Coordinates of C-alpha atoms and ligand atoms in Angstrom, one line a residue:
M1 CA -47.7 1.9 -29.4
T2 CA -45.7 -1.1 -30.7
T3 CA -43.5 -2.4 -27.8
A4 CA -39.4 -2.0 -27.6
Q5 CA -37.5 -4.7 -29.2
Q6 CA -33.9 -4.2 -28.6
L7 CA -31.9 -4.4 -31.9
S8 CA -28.2 -5.6 -31.8
Y9 CA -26.1 -3.6 -34.2
D10 CA -23.1 -4.7 -36.1
V11 CA -21.2 -1.6 -36.8
Q12 CA -18.9 -1.5 -39.7
L13 CA -17.6 1.9 -40.1
T14 CA -16.2 3.3 -43.5
G15 CA -12.5 3.5 -44.4
T16 CA -13.2 6.2 -46.8
A17 CA -15.1 8.9 -45.2
R18 CA -15.1 12.4 -46.7
T19 CA -12.9 14.6 -45.2
P20 CA -13.8 18.1 -43.5
A21 CA -12.6 19.6 -46.6
E22 CA -15.0 17.9 -48.7
R23 CA -17.8 18.0 -46.4
E24 CA -17.5 21.8 -46.2
Q25 CA -17.9 21.7 -50.2
V26 CA -21.0 20.0 -49.7
F27 CA -22.6 22.5 -46.9
A28 CA -21.5 25.6 -49.1
D29 CA -24.7 24.5 -51.4
P30 CA -26.5 21.3 -49.9
G31 CA -29.6 21.5 -52.2
F32 CA -32.5 19.1 -50.9
G33 CA -31.3 15.3 -51.0
Q34 CA -28.6 15.3 -53.4
H35 CA -25.6 14.4 -51.0
F36 CA -25.4 11.6 -48.5
T37 CA -23.6 11.1 -45.5
D38 CA -20.5 7.9 -44.9
H39 CA -23.2 5.6 -43.4
M40 CA -26.5 4.2 -43.8
I41 CA -28.8 1.7 -41.4
S42 CA -30.0 -1.7 -42.7
V43 CA -32.3 -4.0 -40.6
D44 CA -33.9 -7.0 -42.4
W45 CA -37.3 -8.7 -41.4
T46 CA -38.5 -11.9 -42.2
E47 CA -41.8 -13.5 -41.4
G48 CA -41.7 -15.9 -38.3
R49 CA -38.2 -14.6 -37.0
G50 CA -39.2 -10.7 -37.0
W51 CA -36.2 -7.9 -37.5
H52 CA -33.0 -9.1 -37.5
D53 CA -29.2 -8.6 -39.2
A54 CA -29.2 -4.7 -37.8
R55 CA -26.4 -3.1 -39.3
L56 CA -24.9 0.4 -39.6
M57 CA -22.6 0.5 -42.7
P58 CA -20.8 2.4 -45.2
Y59 CA -23.3 4.2 -47.3
G60 CA -23.5 2.4 -50.8
P61 CA -25.8 0.7 -53.5
L62 CA -27.5 -2.3 -52.7
T63 CA -27.9 -5.5 -54.8
L64 CA -31.3 -7.0 -55.4
D65 CA -33.1 -9.6 -57.6
P66 CA -34.7 -8.1 -60.3
A67 CA -38.0 -9.8 -59.2
T68 CA -37.9 -8.0 -56.0
S69 CA -41.3 -7.5 -55.0
V70 CA -41.0 -3.5 -54.6
F71 CA -39.8 -3.0 -58.2
H72 CA -43.2 -4.4 -59.4
Y73 CA -45.8 -3.6 -57.0
A74 CA -44.3 -0.6 -54.8
Q75 CA -44.9 -2.1 -51.5
E76 CA -42.4 0.8 -49.7
L77 CA -42.8 3.4 -47.2
F78 CA -40.8 6.5 -45.9
E79 CA -40.5 9.1 -43.4
G80 CA -38.8 12.4 -43.4
M81 CA -37.7 14.2 -40.6
K82 CA -34.5 16.4 -39.6
A83 CA -31.4 16.6 -37.2
Y84 CA -30.7 20.2 -35.9
R85 CA -27.6 21.4 -34.4
Q86 CA -28.8 23.7 -32.0
T87 CA -27.0 26.8 -30.8
S88 CA -25.7 25.2 -27.5
G89 CA -24.0 22.7 -29.8
S90 CA -26.3 19.6 -29.1
I91 CA -27.8 17.8 -31.9
V92 CA -31.6 17.3 -31.5
C93 CA -34.5 15.7 -33.4
F94 CA -38.2 17.0 -33.6
R95 CA -41.0 14.6 -32.2
P96 CA -39.2 11.5 -33.7
Y97 CA -41.9 9.0 -31.8
A98 CA -44.5 10.9 -34.0
N99 CA -42.7 9.7 -37.1
A100 CA -42.2 6.6 -35.5
T101 CA -46.1 6.3 -35.0
R102 CA -46.9 7.4 -38.6
F103 CA -44.2 5.1 -40.1
N104 CA -46.3 2.2 -38.3
R105 CA -49.4 3.7 -39.3
S106 CA -48.2 3.5 -43.1
A107 CA -46.8 0.0 -42.5
V108 CA -50.2 -1.4 -41.3
R109 CA -51.7 0.2 -44.4
M110 CA -49.1 -1.4 -46.7
A111 CA -49.3 -4.8 -45.1
M112 CA -45.8 -4.3 -44.1
P113 CA -44.3 -5.4 -40.5
E114 CA -44.2 -2.7 -37.7
L115 CA -41.0 -1.5 -36.4
P116 CA -41.0 -0.7 -32.6
E117 CA -41.0 2.9 -32.0
D118 CA -37.9 2.9 -29.7
A119 CA -36.1 0.7 -32.3
F120 CA -36.9 3.4 -35.1
V121 CA -35.8 6.5 -32.9
E122 CA -32.6 4.2 -31.7
S123 CA -31.6 3.8 -35.4
L124 CA -32.1 7.4 -36.0
E125 CA -29.8 8.3 -33.0
L126 CA -27.2 5.7 -34.0
L127 CA -26.8 7.2 -38.0
V128 CA -26.7 10.6 -36.3
Q129 CA -24.0 10.0 -33.8
T130 CA -21.8 8.3 -36.3
D131 CA -22.2 10.8 -38.9
R132 CA -22.3 13.9 -36.4
E133 CA -20.0 15.7 -38.5
W134 CA -22.5 15.9 -41.3
V135 CA -25.2 17.8 -39.6
P136 CA -24.7 21.1 -40.9
R137 CA -23.8 24.4 -38.7
A138 CA -25.2 27.1 -40.9
E139 CA -28.2 28.9 -39.9
G140 CA -31.4 27.0 -41.4
Q141 CA -29.5 24.3 -42.6
S142 CA -30.1 20.8 -41.2
L143 CA -29.7 16.8 -41.8
Y144 CA -32.4 15.5 -43.7
L145 CA -33.4 12.0 -42.1
R146 CA -34.8 9.5 -44.4
P147 CA -36.1 6.1 -42.9
F148 CA -37.6 3.9 -45.8
M149 CA -38.8 0.1 -45.8
I150 CA -39.1 -2.0 -48.6
A151 CA -40.8 -5.1 -49.8
T152 CA -37.6 -7.6 -50.6
Q153 CA -39.0 -10.9 -51.4
P154 CA -38.0 -12.0 -55.1
A155 CA -41.7 -13.2 -56.6
L156 CA -44.1 -11.7 -58.8
G157 CA -47.1 -13.3 -57.2
V158 CA -49.9 -10.9 -55.8
N159 CA -51.6 -13.4 -53.6
Y160 CA -50.1 -12.7 -50.3
P161 CA -47.8 -9.5 -49.2
S162 CA -43.8 -10.2 -49.3
R163 CA -42.7 -12.4 -46.5
T164 CA -39.3 -10.7 -46.2
Y165 CA -38.7 -6.7 -45.9
K166 CA -35.7 -4.3 -45.5
Y167 CA -35.6 -1.1 -43.2
M168 CA -32.9 1.4 -43.8
V169 CA -32.2 5.0 -43.1
I170 CA -30.1 7.2 -44.9
A171 CA -29.1 10.9 -44.2
S172 CA -28.8 14.2 -46.4
P173 CA -27.5 17.5 -45.7
A174 CA -30.5 20.0 -46.5
G175 CA -30.3 23.7 -47.4
A176 CA -33.9 25.3 -47.9
Y177 CA -36.3 22.9 -50.0
F178 CA -37.3 25.6 -52.4
A179 CA -34.7 27.7 -54.2
G180 CA -34.3 31.3 -53.1
G181 CA -35.2 31.0 -49.3
V182 CA -38.5 32.0 -48.2
K183 CA -40.3 33.3 -51.2
P184 CA -43.7 33.0 -51.9
V185 CA -44.7 29.8 -54.0
S186 CA -47.3 29.7 -56.7
V187 CA -49.5 26.7 -56.8
W188 CA -51.5 25.1 -59.7
L189 CA -54.9 23.5 -58.5
S190 CA -55.0 20.2 -60.2
R191 CA -58.5 19.1 -61.6
D192 CA -57.5 16.2 -63.8
Y193 CA -55.9 14.1 -61.5
T194 CA -56.5 13.3 -57.7
R195 CA -54.1 12.1 -55.0
A196 CA -56.2 9.8 -52.9
A197 CA -59.6 8.6 -52.3
P198 CA -61.4 7.2 -49.3
G199 CA -60.0 3.6 -48.4
G200 CA -57.0 4.4 -50.5
T201 CA -53.5 5.4 -49.5
G202 CA -53.7 9.2 -48.8
F203 CA -53.0 9.1 -45.2
A204 CA -50.0 6.7 -45.5
K205 CA -46.4 8.0 -46.6
C206 CA -45.8 5.2 -49.3
G207 CA -43.7 5.6 -52.4
G208 CA -46.9 5.3 -54.7
N209 CA -48.8 8.3 -53.7
Y210 CA -45.6 10.5 -54.9
A211 CA -45.0 8.4 -57.9
A212 CA -48.7 8.8 -59.2
A213 CA -48.1 12.7 -58.2
F214 CA -45.5 13.7 -60.5
V215 CA -47.5 13.9 -63.7
A216 CA -49.9 16.5 -61.6
Q217 CA -46.5 18.5 -60.4
R218 CA -45.1 18.4 -63.9
Q219 CA -48.5 19.9 -65.2
A220 CA -48.0 22.6 -62.3
V221 CA -44.9 23.7 -63.7
E222 CA -45.7 23.5 -67.0
N223 CA -48.2 26.0 -66.0
G224 CA -45.5 28.2 -64.4
C225 CA -46.3 27.0 -61.0
D226 CA -44.1 25.8 -58.5
Q227 CA -46.3 23.1 -56.7
V228 CA -49.7 21.3 -57.1
V229 CA -52.5 21.9 -54.9
W230 CA -54.6 18.4 -54.6
L231 CA -58.5 18.7 -54.4
D232 CA -60.9 16.1 -53.0
A233 CA -61.4 13.0 -55.2
F234 CA -65.3 13.5 -55.8
E235 CA -65.7 17.0 -56.7
H236 CA -62.4 18.6 -57.3
R237 CA -63.4 21.6 -55.0
Y238 CA -62.2 20.7 -51.6
V239 CA -58.5 21.5 -51.0
E240 CA -56.6 18.7 -49.4
E241 CA -52.6 19.4 -49.6
M242 CA -49.7 19.9 -51.7
G243 CA -47.2 17.6 -52.9
G244 CA -45.1 17.1 -49.9
M245 CA -46.9 19.7 -47.5
N246 CA -50.2 20.8 -45.6
L247 CA -51.8 23.9 -46.0
F248 CA -53.3 26.4 -43.6
F249 CA -55.6 29.2 -44.5
V250 CA -55.3 32.4 -42.2
F251 CA -58.3 34.4 -41.6
G252 CA -57.2 37.4 -39.2
D253 CA -56.4 35.7 -36.0
R254 CA -58.1 32.5 -37.3
L255 CA -56.3 29.3 -38.7
L256 CA -58.1 26.6 -40.6
T257 CA -56.4 23.5 -42.0
P258 CA -58.2 20.5 -43.9
A259 CA -59.2 17.9 -41.4
L260 CA -57.5 14.8 -41.7
T261 CA -60.4 12.5 -43.4
G262 CA -57.9 9.8 -44.3
T263 CA -57.1 11.0 -47.8
L264 CA -54.4 13.2 -46.7
L265 CA -51.2 13.0 -45.1
G266 CA -51.2 13.8 -41.2
G267 CA -48.2 16.3 -41.2
I268 CA -46.0 16.6 -37.9
T269 CA -45.5 20.0 -38.9
R270 CA -49.1 20.8 -39.3
D271 CA -49.8 19.2 -35.8
S272 CA -47.2 21.0 -34.1
L273 CA -48.7 24.2 -35.6
L274 CA -52.3 23.4 -34.6
T275 CA -50.7 23.5 -31.0
L276 CA -48.2 26.6 -31.4
A277 CA -50.9 28.8 -33.2
A278 CA -53.2 28.1 -29.7
D279 CA -50.2 28.8 -27.6
L280 CA -50.2 32.2 -29.3
G281 CA -53.8 33.0 -29.0
L282 CA -54.8 32.4 -32.3
T283 CA -58.0 30.1 -33.0
A284 CA -56.6 27.2 -35.0
E285 CA -59.4 24.8 -36.6
E286 CA -59.5 21.8 -38.6
G287 CA -62.2 21.8 -41.3
R288 CA -62.9 21.9 -44.8
I289 CA -62.3 25.0 -47.7
S290 CA -63.4 24.7 -51.1
I291 CA -61.3 26.7 -54.1
E292 CA -64.5 28.9 -54.4
E293 CA -64.1 30.0 -50.6
W294 CA -60.4 30.5 -51.1
R295 CA -60.9 32.5 -54.1
A296 CA -63.6 35.0 -52.6
G297 CA -61.9 35.1 -49.2
C298 CA -58.8 36.6 -51.1
E299 CA -60.9 38.7 -53.1
S300 CA -62.7 40.0 -50.1
G301 CA -59.6 40.4 -48.0
E302 CA -61.1 38.1 -45.1
L303 CA -58.8 35.4 -45.9
T304 CA -55.1 37.4 -45.3
E305 CA -52.5 34.6 -45.5
V306 CA -51.9 30.8 -46.8
F307 CA -48.9 29.1 -46.0
A308 CA -47.6 25.3 -47.0
C309 CA -45.9 23.0 -44.1
G310 CA -43.8 20.3 -43.7
T311 CA -40.2 18.9 -42.4
A312 CA -38.7 19.7 -45.8
A313 CA -40.4 23.0 -46.7
V314 CA -40.9 24.2 -42.9
I315 CA -43.2 26.9 -43.5
T316 CA -43.6 28.6 -46.8
P317 CA -46.1 31.3 -47.9
V318 CA -48.3 30.7 -50.8
G319 CA -48.1 33.8 -52.9
S320 CA -50.7 33.0 -55.7
V321 CA -53.2 30.6 -57.4
K322 CA -53.8 29.3 -60.9
G323 CA -56.2 26.8 -62.2
V324 CA -57.9 26.0 -65.4
D325 CA -60.5 29.0 -64.5
G326 CA -57.9 31.7 -64.2
G327 CA -55.8 32.8 -61.0
W328 CA -55.6 35.0 -57.9
T329 CA -53.2 36.4 -55.4
V330 CA -53.0 35.8 -51.8
G331 CA -52.9 39.0 -49.7
D332 CA -50.4 41.1 -51.6
G333 CA -48.5 38.0 -52.7
T334 CA -45.8 38.7 -50.1
P335 CA -45.0 36.8 -46.9
G336 CA -47.9 37.2 -44.3
A337 CA -47.0 38.4 -40.7
L338 CA -48.4 35.4 -39.2
T339 CA -47.0 32.9 -41.3
M340 CA -43.5 34.3 -40.3
R341 CA -44.5 34.8 -37.0
L342 CA -45.2 30.9 -36.7
R343 CA -41.9 30.0 -38.8
E344 CA -39.9 31.9 -36.4
E345 CA -41.5 30.1 -33.5
L346 CA -41.1 27.0 -34.6
M347 CA -37.7 27.2 -36.1
G348 CA -36.6 28.8 -32.9
I349 CA -37.7 25.5 -31.0
Q350 CA -36.0 23.2 -33.8
Y351 CA -32.8 25.5 -33.3
G352 CA -32.9 25.8 -29.6
T353 CA -33.4 29.8 -29.6
R354 CA -36.9 29.5 -28.0
P355 CA -38.1 27.3 -25.2
D356 CA -39.6 24.0 -25.8
P357 CA -42.9 23.9 -23.8
H358 CA -44.2 20.7 -25.3
D359 CA -41.3 18.6 -25.1
W360 CA -40.7 18.2 -28.7
I361 CA -36.9 18.1 -28.8
H362 CA -35.2 15.0 -28.6
K363 CA -31.7 15.1 -27.7
I364 CA -29.4 12.8 -29.9
C365 CA -26.0 14.0 -28.8
Ligands
PLP1 N1 -48.2 16.3 -46.9 C1 -47.4 15.2 -47.7 C2 -48.0 14.9 -48.9 C3 -45.7 15.3 -47.4 O1 -45.3 14.4 -48.0 C4 -45.7 15.7 -46.2 C5 -44.2 15.8 -45.9 O2 -43.7 14.8 -45.1 C6 -46.5 16.8 -45.5 C7 -47.6 16.4 -45.8 C8 -46.0 17.2 -44.3 O3 -45.5 16.2 -43.3 P1 -44.5 16.5 -42.2 O4 -45.1 18.1 -41.4 O5 -44.6 15.3 -41.2 O6 -43.2 16.7 -42.8
COI2 C1 -40.8 15.9 -46.1 O1 -41.1 17.0 -45.8 O2 -40.4 15.5 -45.1 C2 -40.9 15.1 -47.3 O3 -41.1 13.9 -47.3 C3 -41.8 16.0 -48.2 C4 -41.0 15.4 -49.5 C5 -39.5 15.7 -49.8 C6 -41.5 14.3 -50.1

C-alpha cells in the first residue's frame, strides 16, 4: 500500500453545466461511455517533484504536443468502477481501494508512478460529489468512473520512460453494457490471436491490451458472436477471460474461474463473487479449464451455467460458444438460476437493498 499524500485541489467549476432537463435526456438512454459529466479531475506528476497541480475543472479537451509519449508508445493505464445511488439516497462506490491497488499494480508494470491509494479514492470522491446530480436514479443505472494515467513527456526516445505523467478521472452515466439487458451473450473462441503471455502485461489494465484486442473482437462479431474469449498463448486451449470480463463455470454447486496466472486481469467483481459464492454455501475454486472440457461439460450436462463478470457488464450469462471447430450451447441457452442469484446478491449490495457483510460499500455522499 502506498502512503497517503494529501493533494490540495484547485477547484474550478464550469459556468455551462447541463440543465436538469439535459441530464434527463441523457438518463433516458445513457448507453455505455457515450455521455460525460460537467467536470473532470487532472493531477500532474513530474520526476523529482511527485504529484502536483491537482485540479477539479470543467470537462473538456486536452491540448498535447504531437510528440507526447503516450501517442507513440501507449504508456497508459486505466481503471473502471461505478458510483451507485442507493435506495437510501446515499451515493456509494464499490471497493474503491481494490481499484486503487490494481491501478498501482498496473503502474509498476508500465514503469509509471504510483498514486497513493487515499489520493486515488479522494479524487473519485471529489468528482462524484461535484457531479452528484449525474448519478442516475433509475434502477440498474450508475455513474461509471474512469480514472486513467498517460505519459505526457514530448519525446520520441525509448531509452527511458517518460519523466512526466497526467492522472485524470472522467465520469459517464451508464445503462446496461450489453444492449438488451440480461440476455445471454454468444462468445467466439479466438485461436488466431492471443491477448497475453507470461511476462507480458495481461494482469495490468493498460490501454495497449485493449488496442491489440479489437481485431479479435471484430472477428467475433463477424462470426455472429457478441464477445471474444481469450485462450492461453501456448496451446490456445485453456480459457483465460473475455474482452472486458472474467469468466465463471458452474458445475452444479461448484464454481470454477480461471486462476490468476499473470496473463489475465484480476477483476474486482471476480474476487467479490468468489467470496459471495462461499457465503451462499457454494464451492468456489480458481483453476484451469480447457475448451474441450467446456464443450464436454455442456454436452454431458455437468457444466450447467457459464457467466461473465465485470464492473461494466456486472454478471452476464454466456448462452452459446462458437469457434473454428463449430459451436455449442450452454445449458438451454437461457440465464442460469445461480448466475441470476449471484447477480441479485451483488447488485443488492451495490444498490443497498442487501446487507454488506464484507464492508465493500464506500459512502461518498
Ligand atoms: N478482464 C478485463 C480484460 C477487463 O477489462 C475487466 C474490466 O475491468 C475485467 C476482466 C473485470 O474486472 P472488474 O471486475 O474489476 O471490472
Ligand atoms: C470495466 O468493466 O470497468 C471495464 O473497464 C471493461 C471495459 C469497458 C474495458
